PDB file of C-alpha atoms and ligand atoms in Angstrom:
ATOM      1  CA  MET A   1     110.703  -0.905 194.981  1.00 91.00           C
ATOM      2  CA  ALA A   2     113.969  -1.548 193.147  1.00 95.00           C
ATOM      3  CA  LEU A   3     116.312   0.417 190.943  1.00 97.00           C
ATOM      4  CA  SER A   4     117.960  -1.779 188.318  1.00 97.00           C
ATOM      5  CA  ILE A   5     121.031  -0.486 186.551  1.00 98.00           C
ATOM      6  CA  THR A   6     122.182  -2.625 183.629  1.00 98.00           C
ATOM      7  CA  ASN A   7     125.349  -2.224 181.544  1.00 98.00           C
ATOM      8  CA  LEU A   8     125.319   1.523 182.144  1.00 98.00           C
ATOM      9  CA  SER A   9     128.019   3.620 180.529  1.00 98.00           C
ATOM     10  CA  LYS A  10     128.837   7.304 180.254  1.00 98.00           C
ATOM     11  CA  GLN A  11     131.359   8.643 177.819  1.00 97.00           C
ATOM     12  CA  TYR A  12     131.942  12.386 178.151  1.00 96.00           C
ATOM     13  CA  ASN A  13     134.177  12.510 175.090  1.00 93.00           C
ATOM     14  CA  ALA A  14     136.461  10.296 172.997  1.00 91.00           C
ATOM     15  CA  GLU A  15     139.075  10.138 175.781  1.00 90.00           C
ATOM     16  CA  LYS A  16     136.900  10.002 178.868  1.00 91.00           C
ATOM     17  CA  THR A  17     134.673   7.105 179.849  1.00 95.00           C
ATOM     18  CA  ALA A  18     133.450   7.966 183.354  1.00 97.00           C
ATOM     19  CA  VAL A  19     131.168   4.943 183.850  1.00 98.00           C
ATOM     20  CA  SER A  20     131.738   1.659 182.119  1.00 97.00           C
ATOM     21  CA  ASN A  21     129.452  -1.370 181.827  1.00 96.00           C
ATOM     22  CA  PHE A  22     128.022  -0.798 185.302  1.00 98.00           C
ATOM     23  CA  SER A  23     125.292  -3.125 186.570  1.00 98.00           C
ATOM     24  CA  LEU A  24     123.675  -3.072 190.019  1.00 97.00           C
ATOM     25  CA  THR A  25     120.253  -3.614 191.562  1.00 97.00           C
ATOM     26  CA  ILE A  26     119.440  -1.376 194.515  1.00 97.00           C
ATOM     27  CA  ASN A  27     116.640  -2.145 196.958  1.00 94.00           C
ATOM     28  CA  LYS A  28     115.218  -0.275 199.955  1.00 94.00           C
ATOM     29  CA  GLY A  29     117.796   0.699 202.551  1.00 95.00           C
ATOM     30  CA  VAL A  30     121.080   2.562 202.411  1.00 96.00           C
ATOM     31  CA  LEU A  31     123.692   1.867 199.747  1.00 97.00           C
ATOM     32  CA  GLY A  32     127.092   3.447 200.421  1.00 97.00           C
ATOM     33  CA  LEU A  33     129.056   4.268 197.299  1.00 97.00           C
ATOM     34  CA  LEU A  34     132.816   4.350 197.753  1.00 96.00           C
ATOM     35  CA  GLY A  35     135.590   4.986 195.279  1.00 95.00           C
ATOM     36  CA  PRO A  36     138.708   7.086 194.797  1.00 93.00           C
ATOM     37  CA  ASN A  37     138.593  10.547 193.180  1.00 92.00           C
ATOM     38  CA  GLY A  38     137.429  10.299 189.597  1.00 93.00           C
ATOM     39  CA  ALA A  39     135.953   6.799 190.028  1.00 95.00           C
ATOM     40  CA  GLY A  40     132.660   7.927 188.469  1.00 96.00           C
ATOM     41  CA  LYS A  41     130.470   8.172 191.587  1.00 96.00           C
ATOM     42  CA  SER A  42     129.080  11.656 190.869  1.00 96.00           C
ATOM     43  CA  THR A  43     128.505  10.776 187.217  1.00 97.00           C
ATOM     44  CA  LEU A  44     126.527   7.677 188.215  1.00 97.00           C
ATOM     45  CA  MET A  45     124.485   9.682 190.725  1.00 97.00           C
ATOM     46  CA  LYS A  46     123.752  12.409 188.164  1.00 96.00           C
ATOM     47  CA  ILE A  47     122.496   9.786 185.722  1.00 97.00           C
ATOM     48  CA  ILE A  48     120.185   8.263 188.347  1.00 97.00           C
ATOM     49  CA  ALA A  49     118.971  11.772 189.229  1.00 94.00           C
ATOM     50  CA  THR A  50     118.253  12.298 185.479  1.00 95.00           C
ATOM     51  CA  ILE A  51     120.567  15.348 185.367  1.00 93.00           C
ATOM     52  CA  SER A  52     122.801  13.558 182.872  1.00 95.00           C
ATOM     53  CA  LYS A  53     121.972  11.021 180.152  1.00 96.00           C
ATOM     54  CA  PRO A  54     123.867   7.740 179.902  1.00 97.00           C
ATOM     55  CA  SER A  55     125.707   6.844 176.695  1.00 97.00           C
ATOM     56  CA  GLY A  56     124.430   3.282 176.918  1.00 97.00           C
ATOM     57  CA  GLY A  57     122.668   0.763 179.117  1.00 97.00           C
ATOM     58  CA  SER A  58     119.388   0.921 180.984  1.00 97.00           C
ATOM     59  CA  LEU A  59     117.962   2.195 184.274  1.00 97.00           C
ATOM     60  CA  LEU A  60     114.653   0.903 185.534  1.00 97.00           C
ATOM     61  CA  LEU A  61     112.713   1.989 188.611  1.00 96.00           C
ATOM     62  CA  ASP A  62     110.602  -1.106 189.153  1.00 95.00           C
ATOM     63  CA  ASP A  63     109.702  -1.668 185.497  1.00 92.00           C
ATOM     64  CA  ILE A  64     109.698   1.956 184.319  1.00 96.00           C
ATOM     65  CA  ASP A  65     112.564   3.063 182.079  1.00 97.00           C
ATOM     66  CA  ILE A  66     113.746   6.298 183.706  1.00 95.00           C
ATOM     67  CA  VAL A  67     115.997   7.310 180.819  1.00 96.00           C
ATOM     68  CA  GLN A  68     112.945   7.391 178.536  1.00 95.00           C
ATOM     69  CA  ASN A  69     110.600   8.690 181.271  1.00 94.00           C
ATOM     70  CA  PRO A  70     112.702  10.918 183.560  1.00 94.00           C
ATOM     71  CA  ASN A  71     109.600  12.527 185.090  1.00 90.00           C
ATOM     72  CA  SER A  72     108.580   9.225 186.604  1.00 89.00           C
ATOM     73  CA  ILE A  73     111.576   9.269 188.980  1.00 92.00           C
ATOM     74  CA  ARG A  74     111.733  13.061 189.417  1.00 89.00           C
ATOM     75  CA  LYS A  75     108.410  12.995 191.267  1.00 87.00           C
ATOM     76  CA  VAL A  76     109.802  10.657 193.912  1.00 92.00           C
ATOM     77  CA  LEU A  77     113.421  11.835 193.894  1.00 94.00           C
ATOM     78  CA  GLY A  78     115.460  13.815 196.410  1.00 94.00           C
ATOM     79  CA  TYR A  79     118.954  14.802 195.278  1.00 94.00           C
ATOM     80  CA  LEU A  80     121.810  16.575 196.994  1.00 93.00           C
ATOM     81  CA  PRO A  81     124.485  17.266 194.346  1.00 93.00           C
ATOM     82  CA  GLN A  82     128.146  17.556 195.295  1.00 89.00           C
ATOM     83  CA  ASP A  83     128.322  21.202 194.208  1.00 82.00           C
ATOM     84  CA  PHE A  84     125.077  22.279 195.815  1.00 82.00           C
ATOM     85  CA  GLY A  85     124.539  26.008 195.247  1.00 79.00           C
ATOM     86  CA  VAL A  86     122.339  28.221 197.364  1.00 78.00           C
ATOM     87  CA  TYR A  87     120.648  31.578 196.868  1.00 86.00           C
ATOM     88  CA  PRO A  88     122.535  33.801 199.333  1.00 90.00           C
ATOM     89  CA  ASN A  89     119.840  36.437 199.767  1.00 93.00           C
ATOM     90  CA  LEU A  90     117.051  34.041 200.663  1.00 94.00           C
ATOM     91  CA  ASN A  91     116.560  32.799 204.197  1.00 95.00           C
ATOM     92  CA  ALA A  92     116.034  29.088 204.862  1.00 95.00           C
ATOM     93  CA  TYR A  93     112.213  29.357 204.770  1.00 94.00           C
ATOM     94  CA  GLU A  94     112.208  31.301 201.506  1.00 94.00           C
ATOM     95  CA  PHE A  95     114.700  28.935 199.935  1.00 94.00           C
ATOM     96  CA  LEU A  96     112.730  25.819 200.868  1.00 95.00           C
ATOM     97  CA  GLU A  97     109.486  27.451 199.674  1.00 93.00           C
ATOM     98  CA  TYR A  98     111.185  28.238 196.371  1.00 91.00           C
ATOM     99  CA  ILE A  99     112.457  24.650 195.931  1.00 91.00           C
ATOM    100  CA  ALA A 100     109.004  23.340 196.927  1.00 92.00           C
ATOM    101  CA  ALA A 101     107.422  25.462 194.183  1.00 89.00           C
ATOM    102  CA  MET A 102     109.938  24.097 191.637  1.00 86.00           C
ATOM    103  CA  LYS A 103     109.180  20.544 192.716  1.00 85.00           C
ATOM    104  CA  GLY A 104     105.448  21.155 192.614  1.00 85.00           C
ATOM    105  CA  VAL A 105     105.127  20.525 196.347  1.00 84.00           C
ATOM    106  CA  GLY A 106     102.529  22.740 197.985  1.00 81.00           C
ATOM    107  CA  GLY A 107      99.285  22.714 199.887  1.00 82.00           C
ATOM    108  CA  LYS A 108      98.337  23.337 203.474  1.00 84.00           C
ATOM    109  CA  GLY A 109     100.952  21.033 204.958  1.00 87.00           C
ATOM    110  CA  LEU A 110     103.953  22.756 203.344  1.00 92.00           C
ATOM    111  CA  ARG A 111     104.725  25.187 206.158  1.00 92.00           C
ATOM    112  CA  GLN A 112     104.568  22.377 208.689  1.00 93.00           C
ATOM    113  CA  ARG A 113     106.794  20.157 206.547  1.00 92.00           C
ATOM    114  CA  ILE A 114     109.379  22.935 206.219  1.00 95.00           C
ATOM    115  CA  ASP A 115     109.317  23.410 210.016  1.00 95.00           C
ATOM    116  CA  LEU A 116     109.869  19.692 210.547  1.00 93.00           C
ATOM    117  CA  LEU A 117     112.734  19.543 208.053  1.00 93.00           C
ATOM    118  CA  LEU A 118     114.434  22.578 209.552  1.00 95.00           C
ATOM    119  CA  GLU A 119     114.174  20.932 212.939  1.00 94.00           C
ATOM    120  CA  GLY A 120     115.543  17.680 211.485  1.00 91.00           C
ATOM    121  CA  VAL A 121     118.677  19.437 210.230  1.00 93.00           C
ATOM    122  CA  ASN A 122     118.931  21.657 213.317  1.00 93.00           C
ATOM    123  CA  LEU A 123     118.411  24.971 211.534  1.00 96.00           C
ATOM    124  CA  THR A 124     115.238  26.239 213.211  1.00 96.00           C
ATOM    125  CA  ALA A 125     117.046  28.948 215.163  1.00 97.00           C
ATOM    126  CA  ASP A 126     118.779  30.239 212.012  1.00 96.00           C
ATOM    127  CA  ALA A 127     115.861  29.881 209.605  1.00 96.00           C
ATOM    128  CA  LYS A 128     115.196  33.612 209.281  1.00 95.00           C
ATOM    129  CA  ARG A 129     118.624  34.825 208.320  1.00 94.00           C
ATOM    130  CA  PRO A 130     120.052  34.878 204.776  1.00 95.00           C
ATOM    131  CA  ILE A 131     121.691  31.625 203.681  1.00 95.00           C
ATOM    132  CA  GLY A 132     124.657  33.688 202.450  1.00 93.00           C
ATOM    133  CA  SER A 133     125.617  34.192 206.103  1.00 95.00           C
ATOM    134  CA  TYR A 134     125.633  30.426 206.856  1.00 94.00           C
ATOM    135  CA  SER A 135     128.750  28.348 207.499  1.00 91.00           C
ATOM    136  CA  GLY A 136     129.672  25.562 205.033  1.00 89.00           C
ATOM    137  CA  GLY A 137     128.136  22.902 207.278  1.00 90.00           C
ATOM    138  CA  MET A 138     124.889  24.889 207.633  1.00 93.00           C
ATOM    139  CA  LYS A 139     124.641  25.259 203.840  1.00 92.00           C
ATOM    140  CA  GLN A 140     125.133  21.509 203.543  1.00 91.00           C
ATOM    141  CA  ARG A 141     122.304  20.962 206.023  1.00 93.00           C
ATOM    142  CA  ILE A 142     119.902  23.174 204.076  1.00 94.00           C
ATOM    143  CA  GLY A 143     120.921  21.072 201.037  1.00 94.00           C
ATOM    144  CA  ILE A 144     119.911  17.938 202.917  1.00 94.00           C
ATOM    145  CA  ALA A 145     116.576  19.532 203.873  1.00 94.00           C
ATOM    146  CA  GLN A 146     115.734  20.523 200.274  1.00 94.00           C
ATOM    147  CA  ALA A 147     116.377  16.945 199.122  1.00 94.00           C
ATOM    148  CA  LEU A 148     113.697  15.749 201.551  1.00 93.00           C
ATOM    149  CA  LEU A 149     110.967  18.280 200.687  1.00 92.00           C
ATOM    150  CA  ASN A 150     108.835  16.014 198.524  1.00 88.00           C
ATOM    151  CA  ASP A 151     108.952  12.989 200.856  1.00 87.00           C
ATOM    152  CA  PRO A 152     111.140  11.156 198.311  1.00 93.00           C
ATOM    153  CA  LYS A 153     111.246   7.427 197.756  1.00 95.00           C
ATOM    154  CA  VAL A 154     114.638   7.580 196.034  1.00 96.00           C
ATOM    155  CA  LEU A 155     117.269   9.692 197.764  1.00 96.00           C
ATOM    156  CA  ILE A 156     120.664  10.486 196.302  1.00 96.00           C
ATOM    157  CA  PHE A 157     123.251  12.233 198.450  1.00 95.00           C
ATOM    158  CA  ASP A 158     126.598  13.061 196.877  1.00 95.00           C
ATOM    159  CA  GLU A 159     129.097  13.635 199.714  1.00 93.00           C
ATOM    160  CA  PRO A 160     126.424  14.717 202.238  1.00 92.00           C
ATOM    161  CA  THR A 161     128.681  14.798 205.291  1.00 90.00           C
ATOM    162  CA  VAL A 162     131.215  17.271 203.866  1.00 88.00           C
ATOM    163  CA  GLY A 163     131.590  20.145 206.313  1.00 87.00           C
ATOM    164  CA  LEU A 164     129.441  18.563 209.040  1.00 90.00           C
ATOM    165  CA  ASP A 165     130.861  18.448 212.551  1.00 91.00           C
ATOM    166  CA  PRO A 166     130.683  15.170 214.539  1.00 90.00           C
ATOM    167  CA  GLU A 167     127.399  16.095 216.234  1.00 91.00           C
ATOM    168  CA  GLU A 168     125.727  17.041 212.938  1.00 89.00           C
ATOM    169  CA  ARG A 169     127.076  13.841 211.351  1.00 91.00           C
ATOM    170  CA  MET A 170     125.364  11.862 214.067  1.00 90.00           C
ATOM    171  CA  ARG A 171     122.118  13.772 213.503  1.00 89.00           C
ATOM    172  CA  PHE A 172     122.382  13.076 209.766  1.00 91.00           C
ATOM    173  CA  ARG A 173     122.899   9.364 210.440  1.00 90.00           C
ATOM    174  CA  GLN A 174     119.739   9.309 212.553  1.00 89.00           C
ATOM    175  CA  LEU A 175     117.763  11.106 209.853  1.00 88.00           C
ATOM    176  CA  ILE A 176     118.927   8.593 207.250  1.00 91.00           C
ATOM    177  CA  ALA A 177     118.168   5.621 209.505  1.00 89.00           C
ATOM    178  CA  ASP A 178     114.566   6.865 209.850  1.00 86.00           C
ATOM    179  CA  LEU A 179     114.184   7.417 206.101  1.00 88.00           C
ATOM    180  CA  ALA A 180     115.754   4.092 205.141  1.00 89.00           C
ATOM    181  CA  GLN A 181     112.700   2.161 206.327  1.00 87.00           C
ATOM    182  CA  ASP A 182     110.838   2.799 203.103  1.00 87.00           C
ATOM    183  CA  SER A 183     113.180   4.508 200.639  1.00 94.00           C
ATOM    184  CA  ILE A 184     116.116   3.695 198.428  1.00 96.00           C
ATOM    185  CA  ILE A 185     119.027   5.812 199.658  1.00 97.00           C
ATOM    186  CA  ILE A 186     122.292   6.066 197.782  1.00 97.00           C
ATOM    187  CA  LEU A 187     125.073   8.056 199.344  1.00 96.00           C
ATOM    188  CA  SER A 188     128.684   8.634 198.484  1.00 95.00           C
ATOM    189  CA  SER A 189     131.359   9.764 200.900  1.00 89.00           C
ATOM    190  CA  HIS A 190     135.100  10.031 201.136  1.00 81.00           C
ATOM    191  CA  ILE A 191     134.758   9.346 204.828  1.00 85.00           C
ATOM    192  CA  VAL A 192     134.684   5.561 204.947  1.00 92.00           C
ATOM    193  CA  SER A 193     133.715   5.557 208.632  1.00 89.00           C
ATOM    194  CA  ASP A 194     130.528   7.492 207.732  1.00 89.00           C
ATOM    195  CA  ILE A 195     129.581   4.824 205.211  1.00 94.00           C
ATOM    196  CA  GLU A 196     130.464   2.185 207.818  1.00 93.00           C
ATOM    197  CA  THR A 197     127.969   3.592 210.304  1.00 91.00           C
ATOM    198  CA  ILE A 198     125.183   4.447 207.831  1.00 91.00           C
ATOM    199  CA  ALA A 199     125.137   1.926 204.971  1.00 95.00           C
ATOM    200  CA  ASP A 200     123.578  -1.537 204.899  1.00 93.00           C
ATOM    201  CA  GLU A 201     125.227  -2.400 201.600  1.00 96.00           C
ATOM    202  CA  VAL A 202     128.362  -1.049 200.009  1.00 97.00           C
ATOM    203  CA  ALA A 203     129.347  -0.680 196.363  1.00 97.00           C
ATOM    204  CA  ILE A 204     132.939   0.150 195.473  1.00 96.00           C
ATOM    205  CA  MET A 205     133.711   1.844 192.159  1.00 96.00           C
ATOM    206  CA  GLN A 206     137.050   2.356 190.517  1.00 95.00           C
ATOM    207  CA  SER A 207     137.817   3.748 187.051  1.00 95.00           C
ATOM    208  CA  GLY A 208     134.117   3.753 186.177  1.00 96.00           C
ATOM    209  CA  LYS A 209     133.645   0.089 187.012  1.00 97.00           C
ATOM    210  CA  LEU A 210     131.931  -1.713 189.852  1.00 97.00           C
ATOM    211  CA  ILE A 211     134.561  -3.674 191.795  1.00 95.00           C
ATOM    212  CA  THR A 212     132.254  -5.160 194.377  1.00 96.00           C
ATOM    213  CA  HIS A 213     128.766  -4.835 195.827  1.00 97.00           C
ATOM    214  CA  ALA A 214     127.696  -6.680 198.966  1.00 97.00           C
ATOM    215  CA  PRO A 215     126.391  -6.237 202.503  1.00 97.00           C
ATOM    216  CA  GLN A 216     129.009  -4.409 204.527  1.00 96.00           C
ATOM    217  CA  HIS A 217     130.109  -7.404 206.608  1.00 95.00           C
ATOM    218  CA  GLU A 218     130.806  -9.420 203.454  1.00 97.00           C
ATOM    219  CA  ILE A 219     132.994  -6.666 202.038  1.00 96.00           C
ATOM    220  CA  ILE A 220     134.952  -6.527 205.308  1.00 96.00           C
ATOM    221  CA  LYS A 221     135.343 -10.312 205.202  1.00 96.00           C
ATOM    222  CA  GLN A 222     137.316  -9.998 201.960  1.00 94.00           C
ATOM    223  CA  ALA A 223     140.144  -8.280 203.874  1.00 93.00           C
ATOM    224  CA  GLU A 224     140.149 -10.608 206.860  1.00 93.00           C
ATOM    225  CA  GLY A 225     143.524 -12.220 207.512  1.00 93.00           C
ATOM    226  CA  ARG A 226     145.262  -9.456 205.500  1.00 93.00           C
ATOM    227  CA  ILE A 227     145.456  -6.674 208.074  1.00 96.00           C
ATOM    228  CA  PHE A 228     148.289  -6.543 210.606  1.00 97.00           C
ATOM    229  CA  GLU A 229     149.989  -4.226 213.050  1.00 97.00           C
ATOM    230  CA  VAL A 230     153.687  -4.091 213.806  1.00 97.00           C
ATOM    231  CA  LEU A 231     155.961  -1.880 215.904  1.00 96.00           C
ATOM    232  CA  LEU A 232     158.858  -0.425 213.941  1.00 95.00           C
ATOM    233  CA  ASN A 233     161.720   1.935 214.582  1.00 93.00           C
ATOM    234  CA  ASN A 234     161.712   5.237 212.719  1.00 89.00           C
ATOM    235  CA  SER A 235     164.537   4.111 210.477  1.00 91.00           C
ATOM    236  CA  GLU A 236     162.670   0.974 209.370  1.00 93.00           C
ATOM    237  CA  LEU A 237     159.490   2.696 208.177  1.00 92.00           C
ATOM    238  CA  ASN A 238     160.588   3.819 204.712  1.00 91.00           C
ATOM    239  CA  ALA A 239     161.820   0.400 203.630  1.00 90.00           C
ATOM    240  CA  PHE A 240     158.680  -1.181 205.105  1.00 92.00           C
ATOM    241  CA  LYS A 241     156.463   1.136 203.002  1.00 91.00           C
ATOM    242  CA  HIS A 242     158.092  -0.232 199.847  1.00 88.00           C
ATOM    243  CA  GLN A 243     157.112  -3.775 200.774  1.00 87.00           C
ATOM    244  CA  HIS A 244     153.651  -3.318 202.284  1.00 90.00           C
ATOM    245  CA  LYS A 245     150.631  -1.086 201.861  1.00 92.00           C
ATOM    246  CA  VAL A 246     150.639   1.049 205.018  1.00 94.00           C
ATOM    247  CA  ILE A 247     147.150   2.115 206.144  1.00 95.00           C
ATOM    248  CA  ASP A 248     147.992   4.097 209.237  1.00 94.00           C
ATOM    249  CA  THR A 249     150.831   4.991 211.583  1.00 95.00           C
ATOM    250  CA  ALA A 250     150.768   6.098 215.219  1.00 95.00           C
ATOM    251  CA  ARG A 251     153.645   7.068 217.462  1.00 93.00           C
ATOM    252  CA  GLN A 252     153.986   4.764 220.460  1.00 91.00           C
ATOM    253  CA  ALA A 253     156.770   5.707 222.916  1.00 88.00           C
ATOM    254  CA  ASP A 254     159.939   5.779 220.770  1.00 90.00           C
ATOM    255  CA  GLN A 255     158.523   3.470 218.096  1.00 94.00           C
ATOM    256  CA  ILE A 256     155.838   3.654 215.424  1.00 96.00           C
ATOM    257  CA  LYS A 257     152.801   1.406 215.375  1.00 96.00           C
ATOM    258  CA  VAL A 258     152.077   0.582 211.740  1.00 97.00           C
ATOM    259  CA  ARG A 259     148.772  -0.830 210.480  1.00 97.00           C
ATOM    260  CA  TYR A 260     149.247  -2.420 207.076  1.00 96.00           C
ATOM    261  CA  ILE A 261     147.828  -4.710 204.419  1.00 95.00           C
ATOM    262  CA  SER A 262     149.695  -7.835 203.521  1.00 90.00           C
ATOM    263  CA  THR A 263     148.716  -8.454 199.902  1.00 75.00           C
ATOM    264  CA  SER A 264     150.560 -11.766 199.811  1.00 77.00           C
ATOM    265  CA  GLY A 265     148.790 -12.922 203.000  1.00 73.00           C
ATOM    266  CA  SER A 266     152.073 -13.485 204.874  1.00 84.00           C
ATOM    267  CA  ALA A 267     152.977 -10.975 207.549  1.00 91.00           C
ATOM    268  CA  ALA A 268     156.278  -9.280 208.429  1.00 91.00           C
ATOM    269  CA  PRO A 269     158.090 -10.683 211.517  1.00 92.00           C
ATOM    270  CA  SER A 270     156.599  -9.654 214.926  1.00 94.00           C
ATOM    271  CA  SER A 271     153.285  -8.544 213.348  1.00 95.00           C
ATOM    272  CA  ILE A 272     149.965  -9.260 214.984  1.00 96.00           C
ATOM    273  CA  PRO A 273     146.752  -9.832 212.989  1.00 95.00           C
ATOM    274  CA  VAL A 274     143.983  -7.294 213.647  1.00 96.00           C
ATOM    275  CA  THR A 275     140.262  -7.228 212.863  1.00 96.00           C
ATOM    276  CA  ALA A 276     139.581  -5.612 209.494  1.00 96.00           C
ATOM    277  CA  THR A 277     137.401  -2.497 209.193  1.00 95.00           C
ATOM    278  CA  LEU A 278     135.525  -1.248 206.138  1.00 96.00           C
ATOM    279  CA  GLU A 279     138.327   1.221 205.498  1.00 95.00           C
ATOM    280  CA  ASP A 280     140.901  -1.618 205.478  1.00 95.00           C
ATOM    281  CA  ALA A 281     138.743  -3.616 203.070  1.00 95.00           C
ATOM    282  CA  TYR A 282     138.192  -0.596 200.838  1.00 95.00           C
ATOM    283  CA  LEU A 283     141.951   0.048 200.610  1.00 94.00           C
ATOM    284  CA  PHE A 284     142.680  -3.640 200.073  1.00 93.00           C
ATOM    285  CA  LEU A 285     140.114  -4.003 197.276  1.00 93.00           C
ATOM    286  CA  THR A 286     140.946  -0.775 195.449  1.00 92.00           C
ATOM    287  CA  GLN A 287     144.661  -1.538 195.677  1.00 85.00           C
ATOM    288  CA  ASN A 288     144.089  -4.957 194.128  1.00 69.00           C
ATOM    289  CA  ASN A 289     142.382  -3.345 191.185  1.00 67.00           C
ATOM    290  CA  SER A 290     144.700  -0.422 190.534  1.00 62.00           C
TER     291      SER A 290
HETATM  292  N1  ATP B 301     131.546  17.092 182.311  1.00 77.79           N
HETATM  293  C1  ATP B 301     132.622  16.316 182.200  1.00 77.79           C
HETATM  294  N2  ATP B 301     133.358  16.297 181.053  1.00 77.79           N
HETATM  295  C2  ATP B 301     134.454  15.501 180.929  1.00 77.79           C
HETATM  296  N3  ATP B 301     134.904  14.668 181.906  1.00 77.79           N
HETATM  297  C3  ATP B 301     134.227  14.669 183.059  1.00 77.79           C
HETATM  298  C4  ATP B 301     133.049  15.478 183.279  1.00 77.79           C
HETATM  299  N4  ATP B 301     132.596  15.238 184.542  1.00 77.79           N
HETATM  300  C5  ATP B 301     133.423  14.331 185.086  1.00 77.79           C
HETATM  301  N5  ATP B 301     134.390  13.988 184.205  1.00 77.79           N
HETATM  302  C6  ATP B 301     135.477  13.012 184.416  1.00 77.79           C
HETATM  303  O1  ATP B 301     134.851  11.742 184.622  1.00 77.79           O
HETATM  304  C7  ATP B 301     135.547  11.006 185.635  1.00 77.79           C
HETATM  305  C8  ATP B 301     134.585  10.639 186.747  1.00 77.79           C
HETATM  306  O2  ATP B 301     134.225  11.836 187.432  1.00 77.79           O
HETATM  307  P1  ATP B 301     133.209  11.846 188.669  1.00 77.79           P
HETATM  308  O3  ATP B 301     133.073  13.267 189.103  1.00 77.79           O
HETATM  309  O4  ATP B 301     131.986  11.115 188.290  1.00 77.79           O
HETATM  310  O5  ATP B 301     134.031  10.981 189.736  1.00 77.79           O
HETATM  311  P2  ATP B 301     133.840  10.886 191.320  1.00 77.79           P
HETATM  312  O6  ATP B 301     134.022   9.450 191.669  1.00 77.79           O
HETATM  313  O7  ATP B 301     132.561  11.519 191.722  1.00 77.79           O
HETATM  314  O8  ATP B 301     135.058  11.729 191.847  1.00 77.79           O
HETATM  315  P3  ATP B 301     135.186  12.663 193.174  1.00 77.79           P
HETATM  316  O9  ATP B 301     135.216  11.712 194.318  1.00 77.79           O
HETATM  317  O10 ATP B 301     136.485  13.351 192.965  1.00 77.79           O
HETATM  318  O11 ATP B 301     134.009  13.583 193.181  1.00 77.79           O
HETATM  319  C9  ATP B 301     136.705  11.888 186.090  1.00 77.79           C
HETATM  320  O12 ATP B 301     137.858  11.507 185.376  1.00 77.79           O
HETATM  321  C10 ATP B 301     136.266  13.283 185.696  1.00 77.79           C
HETATM  322  O13 ATP B 301     137.378  14.101 185.420  1.00 77.79           O
END
């Protein structure tokens, strides 16, 4: 199974082009979508989920045109939108039964499937109380469960880890790893380390365009030899920030340890090269394109 996006564009109005000439082929496994605010990630995900129509270009699931035949993907789609709304008076069971009815999922196995999903997102103990009383992270977890109701083959998660604590993040990662065996999973996150631990491949978007798409280790490779650390005095930091792109700072005794990108490739005196992470590469690549 493959999702082929070719020359996709979305123009909301005369001034705003949210997605521009975007082409990408997505196969089974997890694709992490990264990009700064307003890059067009949610717009792209809405188009794939057939919530929004593109202004141009094509989208094929295998060889079926999903812009012309949205129902063909809806049957196999699970989608967690960024602004996922819940029905506060329903409990988790009632809510999932309601979504199942809307998706046309039913039959004898439904109750069992709901039980399994609630267990998967660790909500079994809270399944009988109204969703309105849930915390933000619990609401997010019921959102994840509803996306999985129809045993989807294409899963789209827009910022799924928002509000999840570290333990729930880990549980989510495990759930995704299990599902990735035979589904296409696309997920966006502002938390680069989440993408780093979940995604096989990474696509970076900026200003509606695709900057790069590759297996994670190849993206990281693009920043190798550019990332350094140096110890500075407090008084040196401001001037240093004007010359280099600072990624992170940490106090160390009476000095500051600064992690930075050297765009020119040459490092400041006394710097030591460090191994690049996905976050370093993401900052390096988006900086180069801004
Ligand atoms: N309905 C709309 N009408 C007009 N412009 C819109 C609409 N929805 C989004 N946009 C604009 O399109 C651009 C892309 O927005 P989008 O929400 O897709 O980006 P994003 O990468 O998901 O951002 P974020 O990480 O902040 O969620 C932004 O400039 C946004 O303001």
